[in-house]
Amino acid sequence: MYVDRGRELSIMVFLGGLGMVLAVFAPEFYNAKNASDILVNISYITIAAIGMTAVILTAQIDISIGAILAACSTVAGLSAKAGVPIPLVFLYAIATGAAIGLVNGLLVAYARIPSIIVTLGTLTVIRGVIILLTGGTWIYDLPANFRAVGTGTTFGLPNPVWLMLLTLLIGAFVLSHTRWGRSLYAVGSNPAAARLAGINVERTYISVFVLAGALVGLATMAFATRFTTVQSNTGQGFEFLVITAVVVGGTNIFGGSGTVFGSFLGALLVGVTGTALTFLHVSAYWEQALQGLFILLAVALDAARRRGALEGSWVRRLLRRSA
Amino acid sequence: MKRVWIWLSVLAMVLASALAMAQAGKKITVVMIPKLVGIDYFNATQKGAEEAAKELGNVTLRYVGPTEASAAKQIELIENAIQAKVDVISVAANDPKALAPALQKARDAGIKVVTWDADADSRDVFCNQATFTGIGEALLDSMVDQIGKNGPAAIITSDLTAPNQNSWIAAMKAKIAKEYPNFKIVDTKAPGEDQQKAFQAAQDLMKAYPDLKGIFALSSVAFPGAADAVKQAGKSGKVAVVGLSTPKQMAPFVKDGTVRDVVLWNPIDLGYLSIYAARAAVDGTLKEGAKIKAGRLGEFTVTKDNISLQILLGKPFIFNKSNIDKFNF
Amino acid sequence: MSLKSRPRTLNIPWSELVLVLGLVIAVLYMNSLSPAFLSLSNFFEITRIVTEVGLMALGMTLVIITGGIDLSVGSVLGLSGITMGFLYTAGLNIWLAALLGVATGALCGWINGQLITRAGIPPLIVTLATLAIFRGLALGISQAHSFGNYPKAFLALGAGYLGPVPNQLFLLVLLALGVGVVLARSTFGRFVYAIGNNPTAARFSGVPVNRVLVWVYTLSGLLAGLAGVIFTARVSSARSDAGIGTELDAITAVVLGGASIAGGSGSVVGTLLGLLLVGVVRNGLTLAFIPAEQQAIIIGAILLVAVLLNQVIRLRLGRN
């Protein structure tokens, strides 16, 4: 199992740089309320990113998770409104995500269709089915106990942040300290070798897609509950956000290396730039270009580090010292 | 000789009206294209359109739209509708310019074009829900009434390219320049049709501009998102939120005092009116100054505008505590 | 596989045969759905609508054969249109503006290529980032305004006909022929397949991998830029949000056409057939007034079934 801690450091350096710019030009950025808001806003991205990390570790990809988020949110919203007890509501959401993930996984593992194609197909199918079943109506008047899950606090921290931290801890433990977790790295680095080592590669593929779907279902606890309306067409572009978080966080797109903590840092980078640009009073017209540039810079900085292009430079020394 | 001419013209008139009557009785197919399907606002317009088609009895309604608000997908639908030789294309345009060539092509092929909700540069008639100036000014008046003549306020629109939103903003800014020169608009955010982004935009604005007193939220996604952010930040009553959305979605915020006024028109009525306009367009009764009957909505006067003809649904409607529960959309 | 041998997709065009069969079934079925479907003018209308995605899919075919992917093409389409519109509105000659629009596309592709080969960042990540950057630049440059009022001669590029044939179809056919011949007959084409089959082996056998890759991405950007100009001419206005999501349409066409996303296989003929299949199905379903959400389900299912069939055939052939 190969873990490149350098990427995490690269993002920290990048975030540190952004942090300094903010400290100089918008010191009001730094307050507890803002920090807590940012963490709440990235919680659902991080939770989904943990599942995506597992998928990408095995050298697969899942671009259907935006559609899965819409499906799970709709299931959660409808069942909450129908008076289903709250724990069951989320169980349903998680089961929905897992079921869709199972379909993805089966198609990838046994039909041997590349995952980007499978999930491109299921993405359009899921979105179509949702509109077909709900008629495209949005869900209002959500019960108070449903909304309390996403808007309430426990011991002073917002619930979504607890959920994110808990999932992160469990995810990190499972990936690095269990047989199954380590098998993901093996399958991602070299499926043939993994098979020889006695790992059931097909079952591994299925399991990561089920996990990714289930975690998107879990993410609805930190997403659908936070708004007054559940939109049946929600989650457009969610897959790009999550994949960006994961790959910026250092997970190798070709599989075999990456960490859950890196994905959290990636989500933080994705989540913090929008807020930072508002505090810096940057015109909304240039926001998207700058956000893309930030992502590219973070990745390019790391690529340069790996290639030793910064050998002898201050960035390099800094990276080495902090390592 | 003179008499012959009179007879001839009478004959021509009879023939023309017979032709119109033949058209008038004819069963027509109307393709109605919303900006996108799968959202509540356009579900409501569909409901109104279906009601009108059923009442008329001689209109076959085909309600088809893209799953995302895309001009290119709408053009594809229009081109296909031309091939299918329908009688009327009725569209809420995602882009007034981009749709124009396709719509012009349809008109050249003898198809009547009705626009509604969002106009296009080529059409036979536009069913205008409320004038841009009317809406822009209603929004600004409500805001000034709540926070005073100096602002400061921020705007949360949908996409920066959204034509309706841009026209409302222009109308607001024009009135500010004329009547409230000290009213400050500090920032404009464009979260698209994404509730998380809209929510976050409102959150960020309140923190980045601590003296912010008002937020204009100009889409049915931005308005509840912004209201919710204000409420969760404990700033209900301190930061006013004014915007456009459906009453059912905003009712909780109006009742708890976070939002005072919701500006909108009745989307069911808009869909309903557009079908009567489509019928009138085929029947040939659409003329400047003519009055057309639209079922339960009564009579509307057709006016001329800089492109062709226009029918105005009415003044923007303001929903507040006293009336918001009466509406079920 | 030695560099001299022909790519295997040319020898066994099974995936193309499956597609032709699929296309025939689709046409027969659509004809039964709507009487307006089977006519020459409708056929040309389909080709008119799919031309922009087709241009992008040509470039994408090369990219995918090398084992890469280009998610930025939809944004490049938007940025090229805006560049052209901006320059024209600023007073530049329309043809010069259009040329610079296409050149902008090529530049975007070149930047992608440099980032992929020089910085060594995987194509998916590079183009995911540039997808946001190029779209953001289009939005920033245009300040969300649209640019219109083009001369008639220019609009003819996207809205004119020669007889019943839409003008842009000539362009698509010509470029498809060009790319097809280059891919199947030239050294460059063999390099492209070689890189996709095994980049390391290709490098050792003397293929200038980086140079070829930069060319491939530049070409992909150039074709997307051209698509931006054609799209602008077709709808008569340039907007910063033009072409959102079309990268997935282009990828769908290429993959339907039998290209393997892992690289090494794929052909222009296949891509064109894939493009046509999606176009025919969408057009037919729309003519029958099937709602968009049901169309999405049908097209998603077709994609999965087609790829599955390809997979089965490939495995069978492999066994024999």
CSV table of N, CA, C and O in Angstrom, one decimal, chain A residues 200-297:
chain,number,residue,atom,x,y,z
A,200,ASN,N,-10.7,-11.4,-4.3
A,200,ASN,CA,-11.8,-11.5,-5.3
A,200,ASN,C,-12.0,-10.1,-5.9
A,200,ASN,O,-12.7,-9.3,-5.3
A,201,VAL,N,-11.4,-9.9,-7.0
A,201,VAL,CA,-11.4,-8.6,-7.6
A,201,VAL,C,-12.8,-8.1,-8.0
A,201,VAL,O,-13.2,-6.9,-7.7
A,202,GLU,N,-13.6,-9.0,-8.5
A,202,GLU,CA,-15.0,-8.6,-8.9
A,202,GLU,C,-15.7,-8.1,-7.7
A,202,GLU,O,-16.4,-7.1,-7.7
A,203,ARG,N,-15.6,-8.9,-6.6
A,203,ARG,CA,-16.4,-8.5,-5.4
A,203,ARG,C,-15.9,-7.2,-4.9
A,203,ARG,O,-16.7,-6.4,-4.3
A,204,THR,N,-14.6,-6.9,-5.0
A,204,THR,CA,-14.1,-5.7,-4.5
A,204,THR,C,-14.7,-4.5,-5.3
A,204,THR,O,-15.1,-3.5,-4.7
A,205,TYR,N,-14.7,-4.7,-6.6
A,205,TYR,CA,-15.3,-3.6,-7.4
A,205,TYR,C,-16.8,-3.3,-7.0
A,205,TYR,O,-17.2,-2.2,-6.8
A,206,ILE,N,-17.5,-4.4,-6.9
A,206,ILE,CA,-18.9,-4.3,-6.5
A,206,ILE,C,-19.0,-3.5,-5.1
A,206,ILE,O,-19.8,-2.6,-4.9
A,207,SER,N,-18.2,-4.0,-4.2
A,207,SER,CA,-18.3,-3.4,-2.9
A,207,SER,C,-18.0,-1.9,-2.9
A,207,SER,O,-18.6,-1.1,-2.1
A,208,VAL,N,-17.0,-1.4,-3.7
A,208,VAL,CA,-16.7,0.0,-3.6
A,208,VAL,C,-17.9,0.8,-4.2
A,208,VAL,O,-18.2,1.9,-3.7
A,209,PHE,N,-18.5,0.3,-5.2
A,209,PHE,CA,-19.7,1.1,-5.8
A,209,PHE,C,-20.8,1.1,-4.8
A,209,PHE,O,-21.5,2.1,-4.7
A,210,VAL,N,-21.1,-0.1,-4.2
A,210,VAL,CA,-22.1,-0.1,-3.2
A,210,VAL,C,-21.8,0.9,-2.1
A,210,VAL,O,-22.7,1.7,-1.6
A,211,LEU,N,-20.6,0.9,-1.6
A,211,LEU,CA,-20.2,1.9,-0.6
A,211,LEU,C,-20.3,3.3,-1.0
A,211,LEU,O,-20.9,4.2,-0.3
A,212,ALA,N,-19.9,3.6,-2.3
A,212,ALA,CA,-20.1,5.0,-2.8
A,212,ALA,C,-21.5,5.4,-2.8
A,212,ALA,O,-21.9,6.5,-2.3
A,213,GLY,N,-22.4,4.5,-3.2
A,213,GLY,CA,-23.8,4.8,-3.3
A,213,GLY,C,-24.4,5.0,-1.9
A,213,GLY,O,-25.1,6.0,-1.6
A,214,ALA,N,-24.0,4.1,-1.0
A,214,ALA,CA,-24.5,4.2,0.4
A,214,ALA,C,-24.1,5.5,1.1
A,214,ALA,O,-24.8,6.1,1.8
A,215,LEU,N,-22.8,5.9,0.9
A,215,LEU,CA,-22.3,7.1,1.5
A,215,LEU,C,-23.0,8.3,0.9
A,215,LEU,O,-23.2,9.3,1.6
A,216,VAL,N,-23.4,8.3,-0.3
A,216,VAL,CA,-24.2,9.4,-0.9
A,216,VAL,C,-25.5,9.4,-0.2
A,216,VAL,O,-26.0,10.5,0.2
A,217,GLY,N,-26.1,8.2,0.1
A,217,GLY,CA,-27.3,8.2,0.8
A,217,GLY,C,-27.1,8.8,2.2
A,217,GLY,O,-28.0,9.5,2.7
A,218,LEU,N,-26.0,8.4,2.9
A,218,LEU,CA,-25.7,9.0,4.2
A,218,LEU,C,-25.6,10.5,4.1
A,218,LEU,O,-26.0,11.2,5.0
A,219,ALA,N,-25.0,11.0,3.0
A,219,ALA,CA,-24.7,12.4,2.9
A,219,ALA,C,-26.0,13.2,2.9
A,219,ALA,O,-26.0,14.4,3.2
A,220,THR,N,-27.1,12.6,2.5
A,220,THR,CA,-28.4,13.3,2.5
A,220,THR,C,-28.7,13.8,3.9
A,220,THR,O,-29.4,14.8,4.1
A,221,MET,N,-28.2,13.1,5.0
A,221,MET,CA,-28.4,13.6,6.3
A,221,MET,C,-27.8,15.0,6.6
A,221,MET,O,-28.2,15.7,7.5
A,222,ALA,N,-26.7,15.3,5.8
A,222,ALA,CA,-26.1,16.6,5.9
A,222,ALA,C,-26.4,17.5,4.7
A,222,ALA,O,-25.8,18.5,4.5
A,223,PHE,N,-27.4,17.1,3.9
A,223,PHE,CA,-27.7,17.9,2.7
A,223,PHE,C,-29.2,18.2,2.6
A,223,PHE,O,-29.6,19.3,2.9
A,224,ALA,N,-30.0,17.1,2.4
A,224,ALA,CA,-31.4,17.3,2.2
A,224,ALA,C,-32.1,17.9,3.4
A,224,ALA,O,-33.0,18.7,3.3
A,225,THR,N,-31.5,17.6,4.6
A,225,THR,CA,-32.1,18.1,5.8
A,225,THR,C,-31.9,19.6,6.1
A,225,THR,O,-32.5,20.2,6.9
A,226,ARG,N,-31.0,20.2,5.4
A,226,ARG,CA,-30.5,21.5,5.7
A,226,ARG,C,-31.4,22.6,5.0
A,226,ARG,O,-31.3,23.7,5.2
A,227,PHE,N,-32.2,22.1,4.0
A,227,PHE,CA,-33.0,23.1,3.3
A,227,PHE,C,-34.5,22.9,3.4
A,227,PHE,O,-34.9,21.8,3.8
A,228,THR,N,-35.2,23.9,3.1
A,228,THR,CA,-36.7,23.8,3.3
A,228,THR,C,-37.4,23.0,2.3
A,228,THR,O,-38.5,22.5,2.4
A,229,THR,N,-36.7,22.8,1.1
A,229,THR,CA,-37.3,22.1,0.0
A,229,THR,C,-36.3,21.0,-0.4
A,229,THR,O,-35.1,21.2,-0.4
A,230,VAL,N,-36.9,19.8,-0.8
A,230,VAL,CA,-36.1,18.8,-1.5
A,230,VAL,C,-36.4,18.9,-3.0
A,230,VAL,O,-37.5,18.8,-3.4
A,231,GLN,N,-35.4,19.3,-3.7
A,231,GLN,CA,-35.6,19.4,-5.2
A,231,GLN,C,-35.3,18.1,-5.8
A,231,GLN,O,-34.2,17.5,-5.6
A,232,SER,N,-36.2,17.6,-6.6
A,232,SER,CA,-36.0,16.3,-7.2
A,232,SER,C,-34.9,16.3,-8.3
A,232,SER,O,-34.4,15.3,-8.7
A,233,ASN,N,-34.5,17.5,-8.7
A,233,ASN,CA,-33.4,17.6,-9.7
A,233,ASN,C,-32.1,18.1,-9.1
A,233,ASN,O,-31.3,18.7,-9.8
A,234,THR,N,-31.9,17.9,-7.9
A,234,THR,CA,-30.8,18.5,-7.2
A,234,THR,C,-29.5,17.7,-7.6
A,234,THR,O,-29.5,16.7,-8.3
A,235,GLY,N,-28.4,18.3,-7.2
A,235,GLY,CA,-27.1,17.6,-7.3
A,235,GLY,C,-26.5,17.6,-8.7
A,235,GLY,O,-25.6,16.8,-9.1
A,236,GLN,N,-26.9,18.6,-9.6
A,236,GLN,CA,-26.3,18.8,-10.9
A,236,GLN,C,-24.8,19.2,-10.7
A,236,GLN,O,-24.5,20.2,-10.0
A,237,GLY,N,-23.9,18.5,-11.3
A,237,GLY,CA,-22.5,18.8,-11.1
A,237,GLY,C,-21.8,18.4,-9.8
A,237,GLY,O,-20.6,18.6,-9.6
A,238,PHE,N,-22.6,17.7,-9.0
A,238,PHE,CA,-22.1,17.2,-7.7
A,238,PHE,C,-20.9,16.2,-8.0
A,238,PHE,O,-19.9,16.3,-7.2
A,239,GLU,N,-21.0,15.4,-9.0
A,239,GLU,CA,-20.0,14.5,-9.3
A,239,GLU,C,-18.6,15.2,-9.6
A,239,GLU,O,-17.6,14.7,-9.1
A,240,PHE,N,-18.7,16.3,-10.3
A,240,PHE,CA,-17.4,17.0,-10.6
A,240,PHE,C,-16.8,17.5,-9.3
A,240,PHE,O,-15.6,17.5,-9.1
A,241,LEU,N,-17.7,18.1,-8.4
A,241,LEU,CA,-17.2,18.6,-7.2
A,241,LEU,C,-16.4,17.5,-6.4
A,241,LEU,O,-15.3,17.8,-5.9
A,242,VAL,N,-17.1,16.4,-6.3
A,242,VAL,CA,-16.5,15.3,-5.4
A,242,VAL,C,-15.3,14.7,-6.0
A,242,VAL,O,-14.3,14.5,-5.4
A,243,ILE,N,-15.3,14.5,-7.4
A,243,ILE,CA,-14.1,13.9,-8.0
A,243,ILE,C,-13.0,14.9,-7.9
A,243,ILE,O,-11.8,14.5,-7.6
A,244,THR,N,-13.3,16.2,-8.1
A,244,THR,CA,-12.2,17.2,-7.9
A,244,THR,C,-11.6,17.1,-6.5
A,244,THR,O,-10.4,17.1,-6.4
A,245,ALA,N,-12.5,17.1,-5.5
A,245,ALA,CA,-12.0,17.0,-4.1
A,245,ALA,C,-11.1,15.8,-4.0
A,245,ALA,O,-10.0,15.9,-3.4
A,246,VAL,N,-11.5,14.6,-4.5
A,246,VAL,CA,-10.7,13.4,-4.3
A,246,VAL,C,-9.3,13.5,-5.0
A,246,VAL,O,-8.3,13.2,-4.4
A,247,VAL,N,-9.3,13.9,-6.3
A,247,VAL,CA,-8.1,13.9,-7.0
A,247,VAL,C,-7.2,15.0,-6.6
A,247,VAL,O,-5.9,14.9,-6.5
A,248,VAL,N,-7.8,16.2,-6.3
A,248,VAL,CA,-6.9,17.3,-5.8
A,248,VAL,C,-6.3,16.8,-4.4
A,248,VAL,O,-5.2,17.2,-4.1
A,249,GLY,N,-7.1,16.0,-3.7
A,249,GLY,CA,-6.6,15.5,-2.4
A,249,GLY,C,-5.5,14.4,-2.5
A,249,GLY,O,-5.2,13.8,-1.5
A,250,GLY,N,-5.1,14.1,-3.7
A,250,GLY,CA,-3.9,13.2,-3.8
A,250,GLY,C,-4.2,11.8,-4.2
A,250,GLY,O,-3.3,11.0,-4.4
A,251,THR,N,-5.5,11.4,-4.4
A,251,THR,CA,-5.8,10.1,-4.8
A,251,THR,C,-5.4,9.9,-6.3
A,251,THR,O,-5.8,10.8,-7.1
A,252,ASN,N,-4.6,8.9,-6.6
A,252,ASN,CA,-4.2,8.7,-8.0
A,252,ASN,C,-5.4,8.3,-8.8
A,252,ASN,O,-6.1,7.3,-8.5
A,253,ILE,N,-5.6,9.0,-9.9
A,253,ILE,CA,-6.8,8.7,-10.7
A,253,ILE,C,-6.6,7.3,-11.4
A,253,ILE,O,-7.6,6.7,-11.8
A,254,PHE,N,-5.4,6.8,-11.4
A,254,PHE,CA,-5.2,5.4,-12.0
A,254,PHE,C,-5.2,4.3,-10.9
A,254,PHE,O,-4.8,3.2,-11.1
A,255,GLY,N,-5.6,4.7,-9.7
A,255,GLY,CA,-5.8,3.8,-8.6
A,255,GLY,C,-4.5,3.5,-7.8
A,255,GLY,O,-3.4,3.9,-8.2
A,256,GLY,N,-4.7,2.9,-6.7
A,256,GLY,CA,-3.6,2.4,-6.0
A,256,GLY,C,-3.0,3.3,-4.9
A,256,GLY,O,-2.3,2.8,-4.0
A,257,SER,N,-3.3,4.6,-4.9
A,257,SER,CA,-2.8,5.4,-3.8
A,257,SER,C,-3.7,6.5,-3.6
A,257,SER,O,-4.4,7.0,-4.5
A,258,GLY,N,-3.8,6.9,-2.3
A,258,GLY,CA,-4.7,8.0,-1.9
A,258,GLY,C,-5.1,7.8,-0.5
A,258,GLY,O,-5.1,6.7,0.0
A,259,THR,N,-5.6,8.9,0.2
A,259,THR,CA,-6.1,8.7,1.5
A,259,THR,C,-7.4,9.5,1.7
A,259,THR,O,-7.7,10.4,0.9
A,260,VAL,N,-8.2,9.1,2.7
A,260,VAL,CA,-9.4,9.8,3.0
A,260,VAL,C,-9.1,11.2,3.5
A,260,VAL,O,-9.8,12.1,3.2
A,261,PHE,N,-8.1,11.4,4.3
A,261,PHE,CA,-7.7,12.7,4.8
A,261,PHE,C,-7.4,13.7,3.7
A,261,PHE,O,-7.8,14.8,3.7
A,262,GLY,N,-6.7,13.1,2.7
A,262,GLY,CA,-6.4,14.0,1.5
A,262,GLY,C,-7.7,14.4,0.9
A,262,GLY,O,-7.8,15.6,0.5
A,263,SER,N,-8.6,13.5,0.7
A,263,SER,CA,-9.9,13.9,0.1
A,263,SER,C,-10.6,15.0,0.9
A,263,SER,O,-11.3,15.9,0.4
A,264,PHE,N,-10.5,14.9,2.3
A,264,PHE,CA,-11.1,15.9,3.1
A,264,PHE,C,-10.4,17.3,2.8
A,264,PHE,O,-11.1,18.3,2.6
A,265,LEU,N,-9.1,17.3,2.7
A,265,LEU,CA,-8.4,18.5,2.3
A,265,LEU,C,-8.9,19.0,1.0
A,265,LEU,O,-9.0,20.3,0.8
A,266,GLY,N,-9.0,18.1,0.0
A,266,GLY,CA,-9.5,18.5,-1.3
A,266,GLY,C,-10.9,19.1,-1.2
A,266,GLY,O,-11.1,20.2,-1.8
A,267,ALA,N,-11.8,18.5,-0.4
A,267,ALA,CA,-13.1,19.1,-0.2
A,267,ALA,C,-13.0,20.5,0.4
A,267,ALA,O,-13.8,21.4,0.0
A,268,LEU,N,-12.1,20.6,1.3
A,268,LEU,CA,-11.9,21.9,2.0
A,268,LEU,C,-11.5,23.0,0.9
A,268,LEU,O,-12.0,24.1,0.9
A,269,LEU,N,-10.6,22.6,0.1
A,269,LEU,CA,-10.1,23.5,-1.0
A,269,LEU,C,-11.3,23.9,-1.9
A,269,LEU,O,-11.5,25.1,-2.2
A,270,VAL,N,-12.0,22.9,-2.3
A,270,VAL,CA,-13.2,23.2,-3.2
A,270,VAL,C,-14.2,24.0,-2.5
A,270,VAL,O,-14.7,25.0,-3.1
A,271,GLY,N,-14.4,23.8,-1.2
A,271,GLY,CA,-15.4,24.5,-0.4
A,271,GLY,C,-15.0,25.9,0.0
A,271,GLY,O,-15.9,26.8,0.1
A,272,VAL,N,-13.7,26.1,0.2
A,272,VAL,CA,-13.3,27.4,0.8
A,272,VAL,C,-13.1,28.4,-0.3
A,272,VAL,O,-13.3,29.6,0.0
A,273,THR,N,-12.8,28.0,-1.5
A,273,THR,CA,-12.5,29.1,-2.5
A,273,THR,C,-13.7,30.0,-2.8
A,273,THR,O,-13.5,31.2,-2.9
A,274,GLY,N,-14.9,29.4,-2.9
A,274,GLY,CA,-16.1,30.3,-3.2
A,274,GLY,C,-16.3,31.3,-2.1
A,274,GLY,O,-16.4,32.5,-2.4
A,275,THR,N,-16.2,30.9,-0.9
A,275,THR,CA,-16.4,31.8,0.3
A,275,THR,C,-15.2,32.8,0.3
A,275,THR,O,-15.5,34.0,0.5
A,276,ALA,N,-14.0,32.3,0.1
A,276,ALA,CA,-12.9,33.2,0.1
A,276,ALA,C,-13.0,34.4,-0.9
A,276,ALA,O,-12.7,35.5,-0.7
A,277,LEU,N,-13.5,34.0,-2.2
A,277,LEU,CA,-13.6,35.0,-3.2
A,277,LEU,C,-14.6,36.0,-2.9
A,277,LEU,O,-14.5,37.2,-3.2
A,278,THR,N,-15.7,35.6,-2.2
A,278,THR,CA,-16.7,36.6,-1.7
A,278,THR,C,-16.1,37.6,-0.7
A,278,THR,O,-16.3,38.8,-0.8
A,279,PHE,N,-15.3,37.1,0.2
A,279,PHE,CA,-14.7,37.9,1.2
A,279,PHE,C,-13.6,38.9,0.5
A,279,PHE,O,-13.4,40.0,1.0
A,280,LEU,N,-13.0,38.4,-0.6
A,280,LEU,CA,-12.0,39.2,-1.3
A,280,LEU,C,-12.7,40.2,-2.3
A,280,LEU,O,-12.1,40.9,-3.0
A,281,HIS,N,-14.1,40.2,-2.3
A,281,HIS,CA,-14.9,41.0,-3.1
A,281,HIS,C,-14.5,40.9,-4.6
A,281,HIS,O,-14.4,41.8,-5.4
A,282,VAL,N,-14.3,39.6,-5.0
A,282,VAL,CA,-14.0,39.4,-6.4
A,282,VAL,C,-15.3,39.3,-7.2
A,282,VAL,O,-16.3,38.7,-6.7
A,283,SER,N,-15.4,39.9,-8.3
A,283,SER,CA,-16.6,39.9,-9.1
A,283,SER,C,-17.1,38.5,-9.5
A,283,SER,O,-16.2,37.7,-9.8
A,284,ALA,N,-18.4,38.3,-9.4
A,284,ALA,CA,-18.9,36.9,-9.6
A,284,ALA,C,-18.6,36.5,-11.0
A,284,ALA,O,-18.5,35.3,-11.3
A,285,TYR,N,-18.3,37.4,-12.0
A,285,TYR,CA,-18.1,37.0,-13.3
A,285,TYR,C,-16.8,36.3,-13.5
A,285,TYR,O,-16.6,35.5,-14.4
A,286,TRP,N,-15.8,36.5,-12.6
A,286,TRP,CA,-14.5,35.9,-12.7
A,286,TRP,C,-14.3,34.7,-11.7
A,286,TRP,O,-13.3,34.1,-11.7
A,287,GLU,N,-15.4,34.5,-10.9
A,287,GLU,CA,-15.3,33.5,-9.8
A,287,GLU,C,-14.9,32.1,-10.4
A,287,GLU,O,-14.0,31.4,-9.9
A,288,GLN,N,-15.7,31.7,-11.4
A,288,GLN,CA,-15.5,30.3,-11.9
A,288,GLN,C,-14.1,30.1,-12.4
A,288,GLN,O,-13.5,29.0,-12.2
A,289,ALA,N,-13.6,31.1,-13.2
A,289,ALA,CA,-12.3,30.9,-13.8
A,289,ALA,C,-11.3,30.8,-12.7
A,289,ALA,O,-10.3,30.0,-12.8
A,290,LEU,N,-11.4,31.6,-11.6
A,290,LEU,CA,-10.4,31.6,-10.6
A,290,LEU,C,-10.5,30.3,-9.8
A,290,LEU,O,-9.5,29.7,-9.4
A,291,GLN,N,-11.7,29.8,-9.6
A,291,GLN,CA,-11.8,28.5,-8.9
A,291,GLN,C,-11.1,27.4,-9.6
A,291,GLN,O,-10.4,26.6,-9.0
A,292,GLY,N,-11.3,27.4,-10.9
A,292,GLY,CA,-10.7,26.4,-11.8
A,292,GLY,C,-9.2,26.5,-11.7
A,292,GLY,O,-8.4,25.5,-11.6
A,293,LEU,N,-8.7,27.8,-11.7
A,293,LEU,CA,-7.3,28.1,-11.7
A,293,LEU,C,-6.7,27.6,-10.3
A,293,LEU,O,-5.6,27.0,-10.3
A,294,PHE,N,-7.4,27.8,-9.2
A,294,PHE,CA,-6.9,27.3,-7.9
A,294,PHE,C,-6.7,25.8,-8.0
A,294,PHE,O,-5.7,25.3,-7.5
A,295,ILE,N,-7.7,25.1,-8.5
A,295,ILE,CA,-7.6,23.6,-8.6
A,295,ILE,C,-6.4,23.2,-9.4
A,295,ILE,O,-5.6,22.4,-8.9
A,296,LEU,N,-6.2,23.9,-10.5
A,296,LEU,CA,-5.1,23.5,-11.4
A,296,LEU,C,-3.8,23.8,-10.7
A,296,LEU,O,-2.8,23.0,-10.7
A,297,LEU,N,-3.7,25.0,-10.0
A,297,LEU,CA,-2.5,25.4,-9.3
A,297,LEU,C,-2.1,24.4,-8.3
A,297,LEU,O,-1.0,23.9,-8.1
